[in-house]
């Protein structure tokens, strides 16, 4: 394989190997610092980052506020304190080598104050910001004010063009790179547009070539593209090296760094990664963000699939719509459904799914009473972890009275609770386990034979060989 040439990323010559951010507590100061120390770009996740007490134990993020607004303020402060701590740890471990980036989701609750707070609290220690999950128009301005490079995460040339023309062109000197995140292959939340078919993956090469053409039109030939999603063996991407159609390119790894000694995820999660097969990662739309996302198809996702299948259109009164003239009783409640749906509803009730919950789309889902109680509790406990949430109907916009204007959707789930649980030793089956679609390679890649878990340095050396 061709040799990996260093690139100028966020103001320094480094290996073109970037650690992906990976959301809540799946990337931290230890992993990012080790990645930077090995000569690449380490990324601290500043999405509800962990902080530690004087004994080095994780400080639980417990919320005391009686209202969502009060809990939202606590969430922001937890995020700032944890982010600053993790960046400082990464800086110490890196020892002046590589680059340290932070990752935030633009649609996370309090993204702007968390980002500002971390940059202020870890002043001079952050070299770059990666940010996606939405259209982060203010990212460039914030980065420039702090003299930090910004790396927007996009999934199409069109998205970057909109961001550049509306917001980024005035801060071009601080554009450190553009992350192209493949919406069909990357783990976590993906940027599929309404015009794209989630079941018809597109080759990333022409999409990246289109991005490069657009960037060149804006005079950004010197800015690297960071390819993210589906990258495993670099030998498979060798035709991208020194390719004028692609231009300067680096490769971002999200899934492979999960299985390293420095990775903060629990050992059980690491063991599970070693046993995944092709097709075990599901591209789904159950996330309360409304985005598509990719995660291991465990019990949580299977339950969400089944919950949505136990769904029926309804009306509360007869005569409102002549198609809905068949009465059906679910517990103590009566609804009017289409005649053809009555048998299904009665069958679900007979199987124990005897509690109805209304969705914002004039449908009912049928669940067990314990499931309904858990859904209601999770919705009540909402702390505004997203800028707007389908599951709880929270919006951080005071102009809408902190509401999305739609009812809470019981077909989704509390993503904050789930990601916090799995990151800190909770059930691998009942919580969201993000992973990219190339994760099945853990089971067949000889590098991981007999359950071998490398250090970050060993992994990066392996990647550089093409394997």
Tab-separated table of C-alpha atoms in Angstrom, residues 109-429:
chain	number	residue	atom	x	y	z
A	109	UNK	CA	-29.595	20.453	24.058
A	110	UNK	CA	-27.546	23.524	24.903
A	111	UNK	CA	-24.994	22.926	22.138
A	112	UNK	CA	-23.896	26.559	21.976
A	113	UNK	CA	-23.407	27.211	25.722
A	114	UNK	CA	-21.687	23.820	26.155
A	115	UNK	CA	-19.338	24.549	23.259
A	116	UNK	CA	-18.570	28.052	24.531
A	117	UNK	CA	-18.097	26.769	28.073
A	118	UNK	CA	-15.664	24.022	27.088
A	119	UNK	CA	-13.622	26.341	24.860
A	120	UNK	CA	-13.421	28.920	27.667
A	121	UNK	CA	-12.636	26.350	30.364
A	122	UNK	CA	-9.985	24.533	28.316
A	123	UNK	CA	-8.613	27.622	26.587
A	124	UNK	CA	-5.741	26.874	24.223
A	125	UNK	CA	-6.060	23.092	24.588
A	126	UNK	CA	-8.584	22.480	21.793
A	127	UNK	CA	-7.317	22.605	18.219
A	128	UNK	CA	-10.502	21.835	16.332
A	129	UNK	CA	-14.256	21.322	16.589
A	130	UNK	CA	-16.170	18.688	14.659
A	131	UNK	CA	-19.898	19.214	14.552
A	132	UNK	CA	-22.840	17.672	12.753
A	133	UNK	CA	-26.374	16.389	13.418
A	134	UNK	CA	-28.092	19.371	11.911
A	135	UNK	CA	-26.969	22.493	10.059
A	136	UNK	CA	-24.514	24.244	12.417
A	137	UNK	CA	-24.609	27.732	10.943
A	138	UNK	CA	-23.039	29.413	14.007
A	139	UNK	CA	-20.184	26.899	14.286
A	140	UNK	CA	-17.773	28.978	12.192
A	141	UNK	CA	-18.393	32.178	14.138
A	142	UNK	CA	-17.898	30.459	17.501
A	143	UNK	CA	-14.720	28.724	16.311
A	144	UNK	CA	-13.258	31.919	14.873
A	145	UNK	CA	-13.974	33.849	18.069
A	146	UNK	CA	-11.952	31.267	19.978
A	147	UNK	CA	-9.286	30.933	17.249
A	148	UNK	CA	-10.034	27.241	16.841
A	149	UNK	CA	-10.473	25.365	13.549
A	150	UNK	CA	-13.895	24.011	12.665
A	151	UNK	CA	-14.746	20.783	10.823
A	152	UNK	CA	-18.422	20.549	9.835
A	153	UNK	CA	-19.860	17.060	9.360
A	154	UNK	CA	-21.932	16.826	6.189
A	155	UNK	CA	-23.283	14.058	3.976
A	156	UNK	CA	-23.548	15.837	0.638
A	157	UNK	CA	-21.914	18.561	-1.407
A	158	UNK	CA	-25.213	20.428	-1.377
A	159	UNK	CA	-25.257	20.615	2.436
A	160	UNK	CA	-21.736	22.031	2.527
A	161	UNK	CA	-22.581	24.554	-0.182
A	162	UNK	CA	-25.503	25.872	1.852
A	163	UNK	CA	-23.382	26.160	4.998
A	164	UNK	CA	-20.532	27.880	3.161
A	165	UNK	CA	-22.678	30.463	1.399
A	166	UNK	CA	-24.857	31.286	4.402
A	167	UNK	CA	-22.326	31.250	7.218
A	168	UNK	CA	-18.834	29.878	6.630
A	169	UNK	CA	-17.385	32.013	3.826
A	170	UNK	CA	-16.679	34.873	6.228
A	171	UNK	CA	-14.572	32.610	8.442
A	172	UNK	CA	-12.809	30.515	5.792
A	173	UNK	CA	-9.366	30.820	7.403
A	174	UNK	CA	-10.612	28.684	10.312
A	175	UNK	CA	-12.089	25.886	8.183
A	176	UNK	CA	-9.780	23.033	9.127
A	177	UNK	CA	-11.489	20.242	7.204
A	178	UNK	CA	-14.828	18.970	5.968
A	179	UNK	CA	-16.014	15.631	7.319
A	180	UNK	CA	-17.935	13.636	4.719
A	181	UNK	CA	-19.932	11.142	6.800
A	182	UNK	CA	-21.434	8.414	4.662
A	183	UNK	CA	-25.140	8.311	5.566
A	184	UNK	CA	-25.519	4.601	4.772
A	185	UNK	CA	-22.381	3.261	6.459
A	186	UNK	CA	-21.539	5.463	9.441
A	187	UNK	CA	-22.599	4.616	12.970
A	188	UNK	CA	-24.751	6.917	15.063
A	189	UNK	CA	-26.947	9.607	13.539
A	190	UNK	CA	-26.786	9.894	9.769
A	191	UNK	CA	-27.533	12.733	7.368
A	192	UNK	CA	-29.897	11.052	4.943
A	193	UNK	CA	-32.059	13.563	3.122
A	194	UNK	CA	-35.691	13.017	2.200
A	195	UNK	CA	-34.603	12.581	-1.421
A	196	UNK	CA	-32.328	9.638	-0.613
A	197	UNK	CA	-33.431	6.040	-0.202
A	198	UNK	CA	-32.189	4.529	3.094
A	199	UNK	CA	-32.248	1.095	1.472
A	200	UNK	CA	-30.288	2.075	-1.657
A	201	UNK	CA	-26.728	2.934	-0.571
A	202	UNK	CA	-24.731	5.169	-2.890
A	203	UNK	CA	-21.031	4.858	-3.648
A	204	UNK	CA	-19.211	7.482	-1.560
A	205	UNK	CA	-16.593	8.187	-4.251
A	206	UNK	CA	-18.731	10.287	-6.643
A	207	UNK	CA	-20.337	12.063	-3.690
A	208	UNK	CA	-16.913	13.027	-2.328
A	209	UNK	CA	-15.714	14.044	-5.795
A	210	UNK	CA	-18.757	16.324	-6.031
A	211	UNK	CA	-17.879	17.779	-2.634
A	212	UNK	CA	-14.295	18.422	-3.721
A	213	UNK	CA	-15.450	20.155	-6.907
A	214	UNK	CA	-17.643	22.449	-4.861
A	215	UNK	CA	-14.887	23.147	-2.339
A	216	UNK	CA	-12.448	23.955	-5.159
A	217	UNK	CA	-14.986	26.379	-6.618
A	218	UNK	CA	-14.847	28.203	-3.283
A	219	UNK	CA	-11.018	28.220	-3.303
A	220	UNK	CA	-10.701	25.478	-0.687
A	221	UNK	CA	-8.245	23.175	-2.470
A	222	UNK	CA	-5.983	23.315	0.593
A	223	UNK	CA	-8.708	22.067	2.963
A	224	UNK	CA	-8.785	18.277	3.498
A	225	UNK	CA	-11.861	16.097	3.298
A	226	UNK	CA	-12.206	13.619	6.161
A	227	UNK	CA	-13.875	10.434	4.925
A	228	UNK	CA	-16.003	8.910	7.693
A	229	UNK	CA	-18.234	5.838	7.663
A	230	UNK	CA	-17.406	2.370	6.400
A	231	UNK	CA	-13.631	2.840	6.596
A	232	UNK	CA	-11.919	-0.306	7.851
A	233	UNK	CA	-8.992	-1.493	5.718
A	234	UNK	CA	-7.149	1.474	4.227
A	235	UNK	CA	-6.026	-0.719	1.336
A	236	UNK	CA	-9.627	-0.566	0.127
A	237	UNK	CA	-9.280	3.211	-0.179
A	238	UNK	CA	-5.825	3.358	-1.762
A	239	UNK	CA	-7.254	4.697	-5.022
A	240	UNK	CA	-8.246	7.829	-3.074
A	241	UNK	CA	-4.594	8.580	-2.178
A	242	UNK	CA	-2.949	11.286	-4.304
A	243	UNK	CA	-6.108	11.402	-6.397
A	244	UNK	CA	-6.741	14.878	-7.863
A	245	UNK	CA	-10.489	14.212	-8.001
A	246	UNK	CA	-10.521	13.684	-4.229
A	247	UNK	CA	-7.719	16.074	-3.294
A	248	UNK	CA	-6.351	16.195	0.228
A	249	UNK	CA	-7.991	13.407	2.213
A	250	UNK	CA	-7.871	11.940	5.708
A	251	UNK	CA	-9.822	9.033	7.158
A	252	UNK	CA	-11.987	9.146	10.254
A	253	UNK	CA	-12.518	6.014	12.323
A	254	UNK	CA	-15.478	5.692	14.646
A	255	UNK	CA	-16.118	1.984	15.166
A	256	UNK	CA	-12.606	0.479	15.230
A	257	UNK	CA	-11.344	2.672	18.120
A	258	UNK	CA	-14.157	1.316	20.309
A	259	UNK	CA	-12.161	-1.883	20.588
A	260	UNK	CA	-8.939	-0.581	22.122
A	261	UNK	CA	-7.498	-0.737	25.610
A	262	UNK	CA	-7.983	3.031	26.026
A	263	UNK	CA	-11.594	2.971	24.854
A	264	UNK	CA	-13.885	3.918	27.762
A	265	UNK	CA	-16.771	1.608	26.827
A	266	UNK	CA	-17.415	-1.332	29.210
A	267	UNK	CA	-15.746	-4.691	28.598
A	268	UNK	CA	-19.080	-6.366	27.861
A	269	UNK	CA	-19.677	-3.943	25.011
A	270	UNK	CA	-16.208	-4.691	23.632
A	271	UNK	CA	-16.892	-8.427	23.814
A	272	UNK	CA	-20.178	-7.969	21.962
A	273	UNK	CA	-18.444	-6.138	19.115
A	274	UNK	CA	-16.261	-9.197	18.516
A	275	UNK	CA	-19.300	-11.354	17.790
A	276	UNK	CA	-21.273	-9.122	15.412
A	277	UNK	CA	-22.217	-10.535	12.023
A	278	UNK	CA	-22.938	-8.793	8.749
A	279	UNK	CA	-26.399	-7.244	8.927
A	280	UNK	CA	-26.435	-6.970	12.733
A	281	UNK	CA	-26.326	-3.159	12.500
A	282	UNK	CA	-29.684	-1.574	11.653
A	283	UNK	CA	-30.306	1.740	9.924
A	284	UNK	CA	-33.464	2.947	11.658
A	285	UNK	CA	-35.527	6.015	12.415
A	286	UNK	CA	-36.555	5.511	16.037
A	287	UNK	CA	-34.221	8.222	17.357
A	288	UNK	CA	-36.069	11.103	19.051
A	289	UNK	CA	-33.951	13.465	16.938
A	290	UNK	CA	-35.937	12.459	13.865
A	291	UNK	CA	-32.698	11.542	12.064
A	292	UNK	CA	-31.875	8.122	10.730
A	293	UNK	CA	-29.229	6.377	12.790
A	294	UNK	CA	-27.298	3.112	12.819
A	295	UNK	CA	-26.992	0.849	15.834
A	296	UNK	CA	-26.741	-2.819	16.769
A	297	UNK	CA	-30.119	-4.510	16.299
A	298	UNK	CA	-30.511	-5.657	19.905
A	299	UNK	CA	-33.627	-6.160	22.016
A	300	UNK	CA	-34.210	-2.406	22.325
A	301	UNK	CA	-34.452	-1.927	18.572
A	302	UNK	CA	-36.444	-5.113	18.051
A	303	UNK	CA	-38.908	-3.937	20.723
A	304	UNK	CA	-39.197	-0.541	19.030
A	305	UNK	CA	-39.829	-2.245	15.696
A	306	UNK	CA	-42.543	-4.403	17.256
A	307	UNK	CA	-44.052	-1.422	19.080
A	308	UNK	CA	-44.484	0.447	15.811
A	309	UNK	CA	-45.968	-2.634	14.159
A	310	UNK	CA	-48.649	-2.753	16.888
A	311	UNK	CA	-50.036	0.497	15.559
A	312	UNK	CA	-53.449	1.405	14.250
A	313	UNK	CA	-55.214	4.529	13.024
A	314	UNK	CA	-58.176	5.593	15.147
A	315	UNK	CA	-60.812	8.197	15.861
A	316	UNK	CA	-62.175	9.105	19.306
A	317	UNK	CA	-65.769	9.476	18.080
A	318	UNK	CA	-67.968	7.664	15.598
A	319	UNK	CA	-69.146	9.547	12.550
A	320	UNK	CA	-66.062	11.762	12.246
A	321	UNK	CA	-64.796	9.634	9.382
A	322	UNK	CA	-66.990	6.973	7.820
A	323	UNK	CA	-64.011	4.623	7.386
A	324	UNK	CA	-63.600	4.521	11.182
A	325	UNK	CA	-66.915	3.091	12.331
A	326	UNK	CA	-65.877	-0.033	14.226
A	327	UNK	CA	-65.742	0.267	18.003
A	328	UNK	CA	-63.003	-1.494	19.917
A	329	UNK	CA	-62.244	-1.489	23.654
A	330	UNK	CA	-58.666	-1.327	24.936
A	331	UNK	CA	-58.787	-1.530	28.695
A	332	UNK	CA	-61.309	1.056	29.869
A	333	UNK	CA	-60.941	3.155	26.724
A	334	UNK	CA	-62.986	2.891	23.559
A	335	UNK	CA	-61.835	3.884	20.089
A	336	UNK	CA	-63.167	3.694	16.554
A	337	UNK	CA	-60.974	1.949	14.019
A	338	UNK	CA	-61.307	0.580	10.505
A	339	UNK	CA	-63.187	-2.685	10.392
A	340	UNK	CA	-60.180	-4.529	8.963
A	341	UNK	CA	-58.011	-3.432	11.935
A	342	UNK	CA	-60.243	-4.665	14.747
A	343	UNK	CA	-59.023	-8.272	14.640
A	344	UNK	CA	-55.392	-7.168	14.939
A	345	UNK	CA	-56.158	-4.916	17.903
A	346	UNK	CA	-57.995	-7.687	19.747
A	347	UNK	CA	-55.147	-10.103	19.043
A	348	UNK	CA	-52.592	-7.676	20.489
A	349	UNK	CA	-54.744	-7.154	23.593
A	350	UNK	CA	-55.070	-10.911	24.003
A	351	UNK	CA	-51.261	-11.195	23.949
A	352	UNK	CA	-50.968	-8.778	26.861
A	353	UNK	CA	-50.453	-5.522	24.975
A	354	UNK	CA	-53.531	-4.100	26.594
A	355	UNK	CA	-52.539	-0.470	27.136
A	356	UNK	CA	-52.991	2.131	24.401
A	357	UNK	CA	-50.812	5.179	23.860
A	358	UNK	CA	-51.608	7.927	21.380
A	359	UNK	CA	-49.057	9.210	18.875
A	360	UNK	CA	-48.962	12.668	17.245
A	361	UNK	CA	-50.124	11.079	13.968
A	362	UNK	CA	-53.636	10.005	15.040
A	363	UNK	CA	-52.550	6.445	15.662
A	364	UNK	CA	-52.413	4.224	18.707
A	365	UNK	CA	-49.643	1.886	19.713
A	366	UNK	CA	-50.380	-1.004	22.042
A	367	UNK	CA	-47.946	-1.845	24.829
A	368	UNK	CA	-48.003	-3.580	28.200
A	369	UNK	CA	-48.855	-1.486	31.247
A	370	UNK	CA	-45.257	-1.719	32.619
A	371	UNK	CA	-43.947	-0.484	29.264
A	372	UNK	CA	-46.423	2.391	29.300
A	373	UNK	CA	-45.404	3.339	32.850
A	374	UNK	CA	-41.714	3.406	31.886
A	375	UNK	CA	-42.422	5.528	28.805
A	376	UNK	CA	-44.429	8.027	30.860
A	377	UNK	CA	-41.726	8.235	33.539
A	378	UNK	CA	-38.966	8.784	30.984
A	379	UNK	CA	-41.011	11.537	29.341
A	380	UNK	CA	-41.681	13.172	32.705
A	381	UNK	CA	-37.976	13.044	33.655
A	382	UNK	CA	-36.886	14.817	30.434
A	383	UNK	CA	-33.958	17.213	30.927
A	384	UNK	CA	-33.822	18.563	27.383
A	385	UNK	CA	-30.841	16.618	26.066
A	386	UNK	CA	-31.891	17.555	22.509
A	387	UNK	CA	-32.710	20.956	21.071
A	388	UNK	CA	-36.065	19.395	20.250
A	389	UNK	CA	-37.252	15.909	21.076
A	390	UNK	CA	-39.941	13.778	19.472
A	391	UNK	CA	-40.174	11.511	22.507
A	392	UNK	CA	-40.914	14.166	25.139
A	393	UNK	CA	-42.070	17.126	22.968
A	394	UNK	CA	-39.331	19.288	24.571
A	395	UNK	CA	-37.909	22.246	22.662
A	396	UNK	CA	-35.227	24.526	24.036
A	397	UNK	CA	-36.875	27.479	22.263
A	398	UNK	CA	-38.597	29.738	24.834
A	399	UNK	CA	-40.597	31.398	22.046
A	400	UNK	CA	-42.594	28.175	21.648
A	401	UNK	CA	-43.003	27.751	25.409
A	402	UNK	CA	-40.338	25.032	25.318
A	403	UNK	CA	-42.552	22.771	23.225
A	404	UNK	CA	-42.259	21.264	19.750
A	405	UNK	CA	-45.966	21.921	19.298
A	406	UNK	CA	-46.629	18.208	18.812
A	407	UNK	CA	-47.558	15.532	21.283
A	408	UNK	CA	-44.869	13.324	22.811
A	409	UNK	CA	-44.267	10.289	20.600
A	410	UNK	CA	-44.225	6.940	22.460
A	411	UNK	CA	-42.821	5.176	19.381
A	412	UNK	CA	-39.418	6.639	20.251
A	413	UNK	CA	-37.377	6.430	23.473
A	414	UNK	CA	-35.218	8.461	25.870
A	415	UNK	CA	-31.870	8.501	24.085
A	416	UNK	CA	-30.048	10.270	26.939
A	417	UNK	CA	-31.020	7.590	29.432
A	418	UNK	CA	-30.187	4.771	27.034
A	419	UNK	CA	-26.754	6.037	25.983
A	420	UNK	CA	-25.774	6.899	29.544
A	421	UNK	CA	-26.833	3.436	30.699
A	422	UNK	CA	-24.876	1.471	28.122
A	423	UNK	CA	-21.762	3.627	28.470
A	424	UNK	CA	-21.647	2.961	32.205
A	425	UNK	CA	-22.218	-0.785	32.303
A	426	UNK	CA	-25.955	-1.088	31.651
A	427	UNK	CA	-27.672	-3.811	29.666
A	428	UNK	CA	-26.335	-4.383	26.151
A	429	UNK	CA	-29.763	-5.584	25.032
